[in-house]
Amino acid sequence: MVGTPKTIGGVALVGTGSATPSQQLTNDDLGQRVETNDSWIQSRTGIRARRVLGPDESLSELSSRAGSAALQMAGWDPNTIDLVLLATSTPDDLFGMAPKVQAHLGTTKAVAFDLTAACSGFLFALITATQFLKNGSMKRALVIGADQLSSWVDWDDRRSCVLFGDGAGAVALEATSPNEDGLIGFLLRTDGSRGECLNLPQHKEYFPLVAGLSHQGGGFSPIQMNGQEVYKFAVREVPAVLEKLLTIHEIEPKSLDWLLLHQANQRILDAVADRFDIPYGKVLSNLSEYGNTSAATIPLMLDEAVKDGRVHPGHLIASSGFGAGLSWGAALFRWQGPV
Ligand code: UT7
C-alpha cells in the first residue's frame, strides 16, 4: 500500500532477470517475406535476428518469468514486494497487465500497475518506482519492461518490420539509506509535438450507434514510423540529455563503466559513444540477437551483462531510453547486486 512520505532515502539495484520468446526470426527469414536481405539489415541496424512470441507464449508469461528471475537474484520472498511496475505499450489486456503478472509472481502484498512510454518505458518506470522507495513509502519494487511489438508491426513494411522483436526484462530495487543511494540522477523529457514520426494509432473507423450517433471502433493500426526522423531525433537528443545529466552531477564520460542505451540501432549506439569519446567496448549491445524490444531493451541488456560478469557491483552506468511520444531521458546509476 502506498503511504505518506517519511524520509528521503536512497535506492539500490539488487537483482535482474529477463525472458525472451523461443521463436527466432533471422534476417534471412525476413527476406522470405519482404524485399530485404541480411547484409542491408546488418549494415544499417546491426540486427541479425529477433524473437517473436509464438502461439504457446504470452507477454504476461514472459514478464512473469523475467520478474521471477529478478526476485530470485535479489533473494526476495515475493510477499515482501510493495510495487510491481510494468512498462509496456503492448499489454495482453488494455486495462493493464501488471495485476496478472503480480498474480503469477505471487507478490500478494504489492500494488501493480502498467506504465506506457513506448521505448522509454523502462527508464520512466525505473524513475517512477524509485520515487516511492526514496520517499519512504515503499521498501521493495520490481520494475519490468516488456513488449510484444511483433503484434503491431506491419510485416509487409520493410522500412520498419526489420527493427523490432519481443522480450521482457526486470530489475529489483530496494530502499536504502541516502548515503548508499545507487541512483545518482535522472532527466526525463517528452515532446508530443514531434510524436507523429513514430506511432501506433487507434483505427479511425466509425460505426452507427443509434439514429444520428456513431462510435469509434476498437483496435489499432500497425506501427507507423518515419525512420530517418526518429534516427535524427535520437542522435540529437540522447547525447544532449546525457551531457546535461553528466554536467549536473560533475561526472566525466571517461569515469563511466558502461553506456547502456535503448537498443534501437547499432549506428545510434556508436554515434552516442563517439560523441563522448567512449570506447565501443564500454557500450553494452545485444541488439544483433534481439532487435528493438521497446521497453524491454535496457533491462534485457543489463541482465545479460550482469550474468556474464561484465557489470560488477559498484559499476557506474549511464543509461538512456528514447522513442515514441516522442519521449526520452537518461539516468546515472550504480549496479549494486544482491546483498
Ligand atoms: O525505438 C525507436 C524505434 N525506431 C528507430 O530506432 C528508427 C531509427 N531509424 C533507423 O534506424 C533507420 O532510419 C532505419 C534503419 C529505419 C532505416 O535506415 P536508413 O539508413 O535511414 O535508410 P533509409 O530509410 O534512408 O532508406 C535507404 C534505402 C531506401 O531505398 P532508396 O530510396 O534509397 O532506393 C529504402 O527504400 O534503403 C531502402 N530500404 C531497405 N532496403 C532493404 C529501407 N528498408 C529496407 C530494408 N531492406 N529493410
Tab-separated table of C-alpha atoms and ligand atoms in Angstrom:
chain	number	residue	atom	x	y	z
A	1	MET	CA	0.000	0.000	0.000
A	2	VAL	CA	1.222	3.493	-0.812
A	3	GLY	CA	1.594	5.517	2.369
A	4	THR	CA	2.610	9.005	3.415
A	5	PRO	CA	6.190	10.006	2.529
A	6	LYS	CA	8.500	9.841	5.552
A	7	THR	CA	12.130	10.220	4.575
A	8	ILE	CA	14.247	10.961	1.525
A	9	GLY	CA	16.406	7.870	1.196
A	10	GLY	CA	18.341	6.010	-1.444
A	11	VAL	CA	17.728	3.076	-3.736
A	12	ALA	CA	19.809	0.047	-4.728
A	13	LEU	CA	19.565	-2.122	-7.841
A	14	VAL	CA	19.882	-5.609	-6.401
A	15	GLY	CA	18.505	-8.059	-8.965
A	16	THR	CA	17.900	-8.514	-12.688
A	17	GLY	CA	16.018	-11.008	-14.813
A	18	SER	CA	14.915	-11.448	-18.393
A	19	ALA	CA	12.976	-13.726	-20.682
A	20	THR	CA	12.677	-13.975	-24.456
A	21	PRO	CA	10.390	-15.984	-26.739
A	22	SER	CA	11.630	-19.275	-28.152
A	23	GLN	CA	10.915	-18.431	-31.822
A	24	GLN	CA	13.844	-16.751	-33.562
A	25	LEU	CA	13.323	-14.792	-36.780
A	26	THR	CA	16.565	-14.171	-38.683
A	27	ASN	CA	17.235	-11.564	-41.345
A	28	ASP	CA	17.285	-14.326	-43.933
A	29	ASP	CA	13.850	-15.474	-42.719
A	30	LEU	CA	12.544	-11.916	-43.179
A	31	GLY	CA	13.885	-11.931	-46.724
A	32	GLN	CA	11.224	-14.568	-47.500
A	33	ARG	CA	8.511	-12.067	-46.559
A	34	VAL	CA	9.727	-8.634	-47.764
A	35	GLU	CA	12.350	-7.425	-50.219
A	36	THR	CA	15.304	-7.179	-47.880
A	37	ASN	CA	18.482	-9.057	-47.056
A	38	ASP	CA	20.840	-9.814	-44.190
A	39	SER	CA	23.563	-7.527	-45.477
A	40	TRP	CA	21.259	-4.435	-45.683
A	41	ILE	CA	19.753	-5.037	-42.248
A	42	GLN	CA	23.076	-5.737	-40.524
A	43	SER	CA	24.875	-2.772	-42.076
A	44	ARG	CA	22.026	-0.277	-41.407
A	45	THR	CA	20.971	-1.506	-37.968
A	46	GLY	CA	23.372	-4.116	-36.517
A	47	ILE	CA	20.440	-6.527	-36.136
A	48	ARG	CA	20.904	-10.182	-37.128
A	49	ALA	CA	17.809	-11.760	-35.567
A	50	ARG	CA	14.865	-11.027	-33.287
A	51	ARG	CA	12.499	-13.133	-31.152
A	52	VAL	CA	8.757	-13.375	-31.796
A	53	LEU	CA	6.151	-14.711	-29.349
A	54	GLY	CA	4.517	-17.888	-30.653
A	55	PRO	CA	1.099	-19.453	-30.048
A	56	ASP	CA	2.060	-21.132	-26.752
A	57	GLU	CA	3.558	-17.984	-25.201
A	58	SER	CA	2.258	-14.637	-23.941
A	59	LEU	CA	3.752	-11.324	-22.908
A	60	SER	CA	2.379	-11.633	-19.372
A	61	GLU	CA	4.041	-15.044	-19.039
A	62	LEU	CA	7.334	-13.620	-20.386
A	63	SER	CA	7.087	-10.661	-17.966
A	64	SER	CA	6.453	-13.035	-15.072
A	65	ARG	CA	9.500	-15.134	-15.973
A	66	ALA	CA	11.687	-12.019	-16.111
A	67	GLY	CA	10.247	-10.705	-12.834
A	68	SER	CA	10.629	-14.035	-11.095
A	69	ALA	CA	14.296	-14.276	-12.142
A	70	ALA	CA	14.962	-10.777	-10.731
A	71	LEU	CA	13.295	-11.722	-7.431
A	72	GLN	CA	15.387	-14.875	-7.315
A	73	MET	CA	18.652	-12.990	-7.888
A	74	ALA	CA	17.680	-10.492	-5.180
A	75	GLY	CA	16.851	-13.415	-2.865
A	76	TRP	CA	13.430	-11.963	-2.073
A	77	ASP	CA	10.271	-13.650	-0.869
A	78	PRO	CA	7.517	-12.459	-3.299
A	79	ASN	CA	5.380	-11.479	-0.290
A	80	THR	CA	7.854	-8.738	0.638
A	81	ILE	CA	7.381	-6.734	-2.593
A	82	ASP	CA	5.492	-3.432	-2.354
A	83	LEU	CA	5.287	-2.496	-6.042
A	84	VAL	CA	5.229	-4.229	-9.426
A	85	LEU	CA	5.559	-1.543	-12.078
A	86	LEU	CA	5.271	-2.852	-15.614
A	87	ALA	CA	6.365	-0.696	-18.537
A	88	THR	CA	4.670	-1.829	-21.726
A	89	SER	CA	2.852	-0.421	-24.738
A	90	THR	CA	1.545	-3.818	-25.797
A	91	PRO	CA	-0.244	-5.390	-22.816
A	92	ASP	CA	-2.204	-8.637	-23.110
A	93	ASP	CA	-5.121	-6.617	-21.726
A	94	LEU	CA	-5.653	-2.892	-22.386
A	95	PHE	CA	-6.967	-2.467	-18.836
A	96	GLY	CA	-3.490	-3.401	-17.615
A	97	MET	CA	-1.230	-6.424	-17.493
A	98	ALA	CA	0.643	-5.782	-14.232
A	99	PRO	CA	-2.006	-7.301	-11.899
A	100	LYS	CA	-1.904	-10.548	-13.933
A	101	VAL	CA	1.884	-10.602	-13.590
A	102	GLN	CA	1.539	-9.858	-9.884
A	103	ALA	CA	-0.699	-12.924	-9.542
A	104	HIS	CA	1.786	-15.123	-11.461
A	105	LEU	CA	4.621	-13.898	-9.256
A	106	GLY	CA	2.701	-14.327	-6.015
A	107	THR	CA	3.594	-10.796	-4.923
A	108	THR	CA	0.341	-10.677	-2.996
A	109	LYS	CA	1.026	-7.507	-0.991
A	110	ALA	CA	2.243	-5.411	-3.913
A	111	VAL	CA	0.316	-2.800	-5.835
A	112	ALA	CA	0.768	-3.499	-9.542
A	113	PHE	CA	0.092	-1.222	-12.486
A	114	ASP	CA	1.202	-0.519	-16.055
A	115	LEU	CA	3.084	2.496	-17.329
A	116	THR	CA	3.237	3.391	-21.021
A	117	ALA	CA	6.075	5.395	-22.506
A	118	ALA	CA	6.990	3.225	-25.531
A	119	CYS	CA	10.736	2.588	-25.826
A	120	SER	CA	11.428	4.988	-22.926
A	121	GLY	CA	9.027	2.989	-20.752
A	122	PHE	CA	11.565	1.107	-18.672
A	123	LEU	CA	13.561	4.238	-17.857
A	124	PHE	CA	10.394	6.166	-16.944
A	125	ALA	CA	9.202	3.233	-14.789
A	126	LEU	CA	12.575	2.894	-13.078
A	127	ILE	CA	12.494	6.549	-12.086
A	128	THR	CA	8.829	6.379	-11.043
A	129	ALA	CA	9.468	3.358	-8.807
A	130	THR	CA	12.496	4.980	-7.171
A	131	GLN	CA	10.311	7.898	-6.058
A	132	PHE	CA	8.245	5.563	-3.838
A	133	LEU	CA	11.416	3.997	-2.446
A	134	LYS	CA	13.227	7.261	-1.837
A	135	ASN	CA	10.269	8.968	-0.179
A	136	GLY	CA	9.989	6.141	2.336
A	137	SER	CA	6.531	4.898	1.376
A	138	MET	CA	7.826	1.593	-0.041
A	139	LYS	CA	10.772	-0.734	0.569
A	140	ARG	CA	10.935	-3.110	-2.399
A	141	ALA	CA	9.914	-2.682	-6.027
A	142	LEU	CA	10.064	-4.798	-9.124
A	143	VAL	CA	10.275	-2.848	-12.379
A	144	ILE	CA	9.564	-4.817	-15.541
A	145	GLY	CA	9.920	-3.660	-19.141
A	146	ALA	CA	8.154	-5.893	-21.659
A	147	ASP	CA	6.839	-5.525	-25.187
A	148	GLN	CA	5.384	-7.610	-27.966
A	149	LEU	CA	5.777	-5.276	-30.924
A	150	SER	CA	5.502	-8.281	-33.265
A	151	SER	CA	1.711	-7.971	-32.843
A	152	TRP	CA	1.731	-4.374	-34.039
A	153	VAL	CA	4.384	-4.281	-36.747
A	154	ASP	CA	3.310	-4.147	-40.382
A	155	TRP	CA	5.172	-7.266	-41.504
A	156	ASP	CA	4.923	-6.091	-45.109
A	157	ASP	CA	6.676	-2.764	-44.413
A	158	ARG	CA	10.385	-3.455	-44.806
A	159	ARG	CA	11.279	0.031	-43.520
A	160	SER	CA	10.092	-0.860	-40.019
A	161	CYS	CA	9.500	-4.616	-39.636
A	162	VAL	CA	13.207	-5.458	-39.635
A	163	LEU	CA	13.789	-3.470	-36.447
A	164	PHE	CA	11.503	-4.936	-33.816
A	165	GLY	CA	11.294	-8.024	-31.619
A	166	ASP	CA	9.669	-9.246	-28.399
A	167	GLY	CA	11.164	-9.604	-24.920
A	168	ALA	CA	10.981	-8.814	-21.215
A	169	GLY	CA	13.482	-7.665	-18.600
A	170	ALA	CA	13.205	-6.797	-14.924
A	171	VAL	CA	15.099	-5.059	-12.147
A	172	ALA	CA	14.607	-5.471	-8.382
A	173	LEU	CA	15.011	-2.236	-6.406
A	174	GLU	CA	15.459	-1.842	-2.663
A	175	ALA	CA	15.171	1.280	-0.498
A	176	THR	CA	18.464	2.180	1.217
A	177	SER	CA	19.872	4.950	3.352
A	178	PRO	CA	20.692	8.175	1.455
A	179	ASN	CA	24.454	7.554	1.642
A	180	GLU	CA	24.047	4.184	-0.108
A	181	ASP	CA	21.987	5.660	-2.947
A	182	GLY	CA	22.674	3.913	-6.259
A	183	LEU	CA	20.505	6.220	-8.380
A	184	ILE	CA	22.675	9.272	-8.828
A	185	GLY	CA	20.395	11.288	-11.063
A	186	PHE	CA	17.968	11.378	-13.956
A	187	LEU	CA	16.322	13.612	-16.541
A	188	LEU	CA	13.090	12.753	-18.349
A	189	ARG	CA	11.615	14.531	-21.364
A	190	THR	CA	8.685	14.296	-23.787
A	191	ASP	CA	7.679	16.355	-26.809
A	192	GLY	CA	4.248	15.421	-28.134
A	193	SER	CA	4.501	17.993	-30.916
A	194	ARG	CA	7.007	15.679	-32.640
A	195	GLY	CA	5.057	12.477	-31.928
A	196	GLU	CA	3.851	11.928	-35.495
A	197	CYS	CA	7.119	10.345	-36.629
A	198	LEU	CA	6.514	7.163	-34.613
A	199	ASN	CA	3.124	5.944	-33.513
A	200	LEU	CA	0.683	3.097	-33.154
A	201	PRO	CA	-2.597	4.964	-33.702
A	202	GLN	CA	-6.142	3.957	-32.948
A	203	HIS	CA	-8.245	2.981	-36.003
A	204	LYS	CA	-10.156	5.939	-37.416
A	205	GLU	CA	-13.216	3.828	-38.134
A	206	TYR	CA	-16.737	4.792	-37.061
A	207	PHE	CA	-19.857	2.670	-36.789
A	208	PRO	CA	-23.529	3.616	-36.395
A	209	LEU	CA	-24.621	3.596	-32.757
A	210	VAL	CA	-28.254	4.812	-32.670
A	211	ALA	CA	-30.018	7.214	-35.027
A	212	GLY	CA	-27.736	10.209	-35.656
A	213	LEU	CA	-24.867	8.978	-33.453
A	214	SER	CA	-21.777	6.901	-34.165
A	215	HIS	CA	-18.959	5.376	-32.168
A	216	GLN	CA	-15.325	4.707	-32.905
A	217	GLY	CA	-14.322	1.077	-33.348
A	218	GLY	CA	-11.740	-0.520	-31.098
A	219	GLY	CA	-8.323	-1.591	-32.300
A	220	PHE	CA	-5.166	-0.027	-33.588
A	221	SER	CA	-3.353	0.342	-36.880
A	222	PRO	CA	0.158	-1.092	-37.277
A	223	ILE	CA	3.237	0.904	-36.254
A	224	GLN	CA	3.862	3.936	-38.459
A	225	MET	CA	7.411	5.229	-38.464
A	226	ASN	CA	9.473	7.840	-40.247
A	227	GLY	CA	12.806	6.115	-39.641
A	228	GLN	CA	15.021	8.983	-40.701
A	229	GLU	CA	13.236	11.472	-38.417
A	230	VAL	CA	13.441	9.079	-35.456
A	231	TYR	CA	17.115	8.498	-36.189
A	232	LYS	CA	17.856	12.255	-36.265
A	233	PHE	CA	15.870	12.748	-33.044
A	234	ALA	CA	17.843	10.004	-31.276
A	235	VAL	CA	21.321	11.133	-32.305
A	236	ARG	CA	20.485	14.732	-31.326
A	237	GLU	CA	18.547	14.303	-28.065
A	238	VAL	CA	20.297	11.321	-26.463
A	239	PRO	CA	23.777	12.918	-26.358
A	240	ALA	CA	22.200	16.229	-25.262
A	241	VAL	CA	20.311	14.729	-22.308
A	242	LEU	CA	23.296	12.595	-21.269
A	243	GLU	CA	25.642	15.560	-21.439
A	244	LYS	CA	23.311	17.654	-19.300
A	245	LEU	CA	22.990	14.889	-16.710
A	246	LEU	CA	26.750	14.274	-16.549
A	247	THR	CA	27.374	18.003	-16.169
A	248	ILE	CA	24.804	18.378	-13.366
A	249	HIS	CA	26.485	15.560	-11.427
A	250	GLU	CA	30.043	16.604	-12.389
A	251	ILE	CA	30.816	13.190	-13.872
A	252	GLU	CA	33.327	12.862	-16.716
A	253	PRO	CA	32.310	10.445	-19.509
A	254	LYS	CA	35.606	8.607	-19.033
A	255	SER	CA	34.659	7.666	-15.475
A	256	LEU	CA	31.607	5.720	-16.700
A	257	ASP	CA	31.990	1.959	-16.643
A	258	TRP	CA	29.180	1.353	-19.125
A	259	LEU	CA	26.882	3.116	-21.544
A	260	LEU	CA	23.527	1.289	-21.527
A	261	LEU	CA	21.282	2.757	-24.204
A	262	HIS	CA	17.921	1.698	-25.559
A	263	GLN	CA	18.841	-0.877	-28.203
A	264	ALA	CA	17.314	0.629	-31.351
A	265	ASN	CA	20.108	0.703	-33.909
A	266	GLN	CA	23.848	-0.012	-33.563
A	267	ARG	CA	24.591	3.175	-35.525
A	268	ILE	CA	22.758	5.209	-32.855
A	269	LEU	CA	24.753	3.481	-30.087
A	270	ASP	CA	28.034	4.148	-31.930
A	271	ALA	CA	27.124	7.790	-32.624
A	272	VAL	CA	26.400	8.455	-28.930
A	273	ALA	CA	29.642	6.727	-27.882
A	274	ASP	CA	31.613	8.781	-30.441
A	275	ARG	CA	30.078	11.990	-29.131
A	276	PHE	CA	31.565	11.297	-25.665
A	277	ASP	CA	34.730	9.521	-26.845
A	278	ILE	CA	33.574	6.384	-25.078
A	279	PRO	CA	35.262	3.230	-26.460
A	280	TYR	CA	32.803	0.826	-28.128
A	281	GLY	CA	33.946	-1.859	-25.645
A	282	LYS	CA	32.127	0.107	-22.927
A	283	VAL	CA	28.862	0.249	-24.876
A	284	LEU	CA	26.520	-2.592	-23.984
A	285	SER	CA	24.823	-4.031	-27.046
A	286	ASN	CA	22.785	-7.143	-27.738
A	287	LEU	CA	20.521	-5.881	-30.481
A	288	SER	CA	22.151	-8.188	-33.013
A	289	GLU	CA	20.320	-11.033	-31.235
A	290	TYR	CA	17.059	-9.371	-30.194
A	291	GLY	CA	16.488	-6.209	-32.263
A	292	ASN	CA	14.486	-3.424	-30.658
A	293	THR	CA	12.309	-4.937	-27.907
A	294	SER	CA	10.994	-1.483	-26.908
A	295	ALA	CA	10.517	-1.195	-23.114
A	296	ALA	CA	12.482	-4.421	-22.607
A	297	THR	CA	15.812	-3.465	-24.199
A	298	ILE	CA	17.550	-1.857	-21.193
A	299	PRO	CA	16.727	-4.481	-18.518
A	300	LEU	CA	17.280	-7.326	-21.017
A	301	MET	CA	20.749	-5.966	-21.747
A	302	LEU	CA	21.535	-5.250	-18.102
A	303	ASP	CA	20.559	-8.777	-17.082
A	304	GLU	CA	22.806	-10.289	-19.738
A	305	ALA	CA	25.789	-8.129	-18.734
A	306	VAL	CA	25.289	-8.798	-15.008
A	307	LYS	CA	25.030	-12.549	-15.584
A	308	ASP	CA	28.040	-12.810	-17.899
A	309	GLY	CA	30.133	-10.826	-15.418
A	310	ARG	CA	30.731	-7.656	-17.453
A	311	VAL	CA	28.817	-5.465	-14.989
A	312	HIS	CA	30.252	-5.713	-11.458
A	313	PRO	CA	28.904	-4.393	-8.163
A	314	GLY	CA	29.773	-0.693	-7.895
A	315	HIS	CA	29.974	-0.101	-11.657
A	316	LEU	CA	28.753	3.308	-12.807
A	317	ILE	CA	26.275	3.112	-15.687
A	318	ALA	CA	24.836	5.884	-17.847
A	319	SER	CA	21.566	4.817	-19.406
A	320	SER	CA	19.254	6.471	-21.893
A	321	GLY	CA	15.873	5.497	-23.284
A	322	PHE	CA	14.185	7.145	-26.269
A	323	GLY	CA	11.309	6.546	-28.615
A	324	ALA	CA	7.690	7.228	-29.424
A	325	GLY	CA	5.963	10.136	-27.760
A	326	LEU	CA	8.412	11.490	-28.536
A	327	SER	CA	9.925	10.582	-25.198
A	328	TRP	CA	13.467	10.318	-23.936
A	329	GLY	CA	15.544	10.502	-20.813
A	330	ALA	CA	18.703	9.462	-19.031
A	331	ALA	CA	19.699	8.009	-15.690
A	332	LEU	CA	23.004	7.556	-13.895
A	333	PHE	CA	23.138	4.610	-11.552
A	334	ARG	CA	25.442	2.125	-9.859
A	335	TRP	CA	24.747	-1.591	-10.018
A	336	GLN	CA	24.852	-2.997	-6.509
A	337	GLY	CA	23.768	-6.628	-6.959
A	338	PRO	CA	22.303	-8.943	-4.340
A	339	VAL	CA	23.216	-8.172	-0.724
B	1	UT7	O1	12.794	2.989	-30.563
B	1	UT7	C1	12.894	3.799	-31.686
B	1	UT7	C2	12.452	2.997	-32.868
B	1	UT7	N1	12.838	3.490	-34.166
B	1	UT7	C3	14.114	3.629	-34.579
B	1	UT7	O2	15.055	3.434	-33.860
B	1	UT7	C4	14.315	4.006	-36.032
B	1	UT7	C5	15.531	4.877	-36.256
B	1	UT7	N2	15.851	4.884	-37.674
B	1	UT7	C6	16.610	3.908	-38.214
B	1	UT7	O3	17.100	3.026	-37.519
B	1	UT7	C7	16.899	3.996	-39.699
B	1	UT7	O4	16.353	5.169	-40.226
B	1	UT7	C8	16.349	2.765	-40.494
B	1	UT7	C9	17.135	1.520	-40.138
B	1	UT7	C10	14.872	2.527	-40.188
B	1	UT7	C11	16.496	2.994	-41.983
B	1	UT7	O5	17.853	3.225	-42.307
B	1	UT7	P1	18.259	4.451	-43.233
B	1	UT7	O6	19.721	4.402	-43.392
B	1	UT7	O7	17.657	5.690	-42.630
B	1	UT7	O8	17.574	4.048	-44.581
B	1	UT7	P2	16.543	4.908	-45.465
B	1	UT7	O9	15.193	4.932	-44.836
B	1	UT7	O10	17.200	6.201	-45.840
B	1	UT7	O11	16.461	4.017	-46.768
B	1	UT7	C12	17.591	3.853	-47.654
B	1	UT7	C13	17.198	2.896	-48.768
B	1	UT7	C14	15.868	3.259	-49.416
B	1	UT7	O12	15.985	2.956	-50.799
B	1	UT7	P3	16.195	4.142	-51.867
B	1	UT7	O13	15.020	5.035	-51.697
B	1	UT7	O14	17.491	4.804	-51.486
B	1	UT7	O15	16.253	3.397	-53.178
B	1	UT7	C15	14.888	2.298	-48.795
B	1	UT7	O16	13.789	2.002	-49.629
B	1	UT7	O17	17.029	1.591	-48.246
B	1	UT7	C16	15.751	1.072	-48.613
B	1	UT7	N3	15.291	0.216	-47.533
B	1	UT7	C17	15.581	-1.112	-47.477
B	1	UT7	N4	16.264	-1.909	-48.293
B	1	UT7	C18	16.383	-3.206	-47.945
B	1	UT7	C19	14.562	0.557	-46.442
B	1	UT7	N5	14.357	-0.520	-45.667
B	1	UT7	C20	14.978	-1.559	-46.287
B	1	UT7	C21	15.139	-2.922	-45.978
B	1	UT7	N6	15.860	-3.684	-46.816
B	1	UT7	N7	14.611	-3.465	-44.871
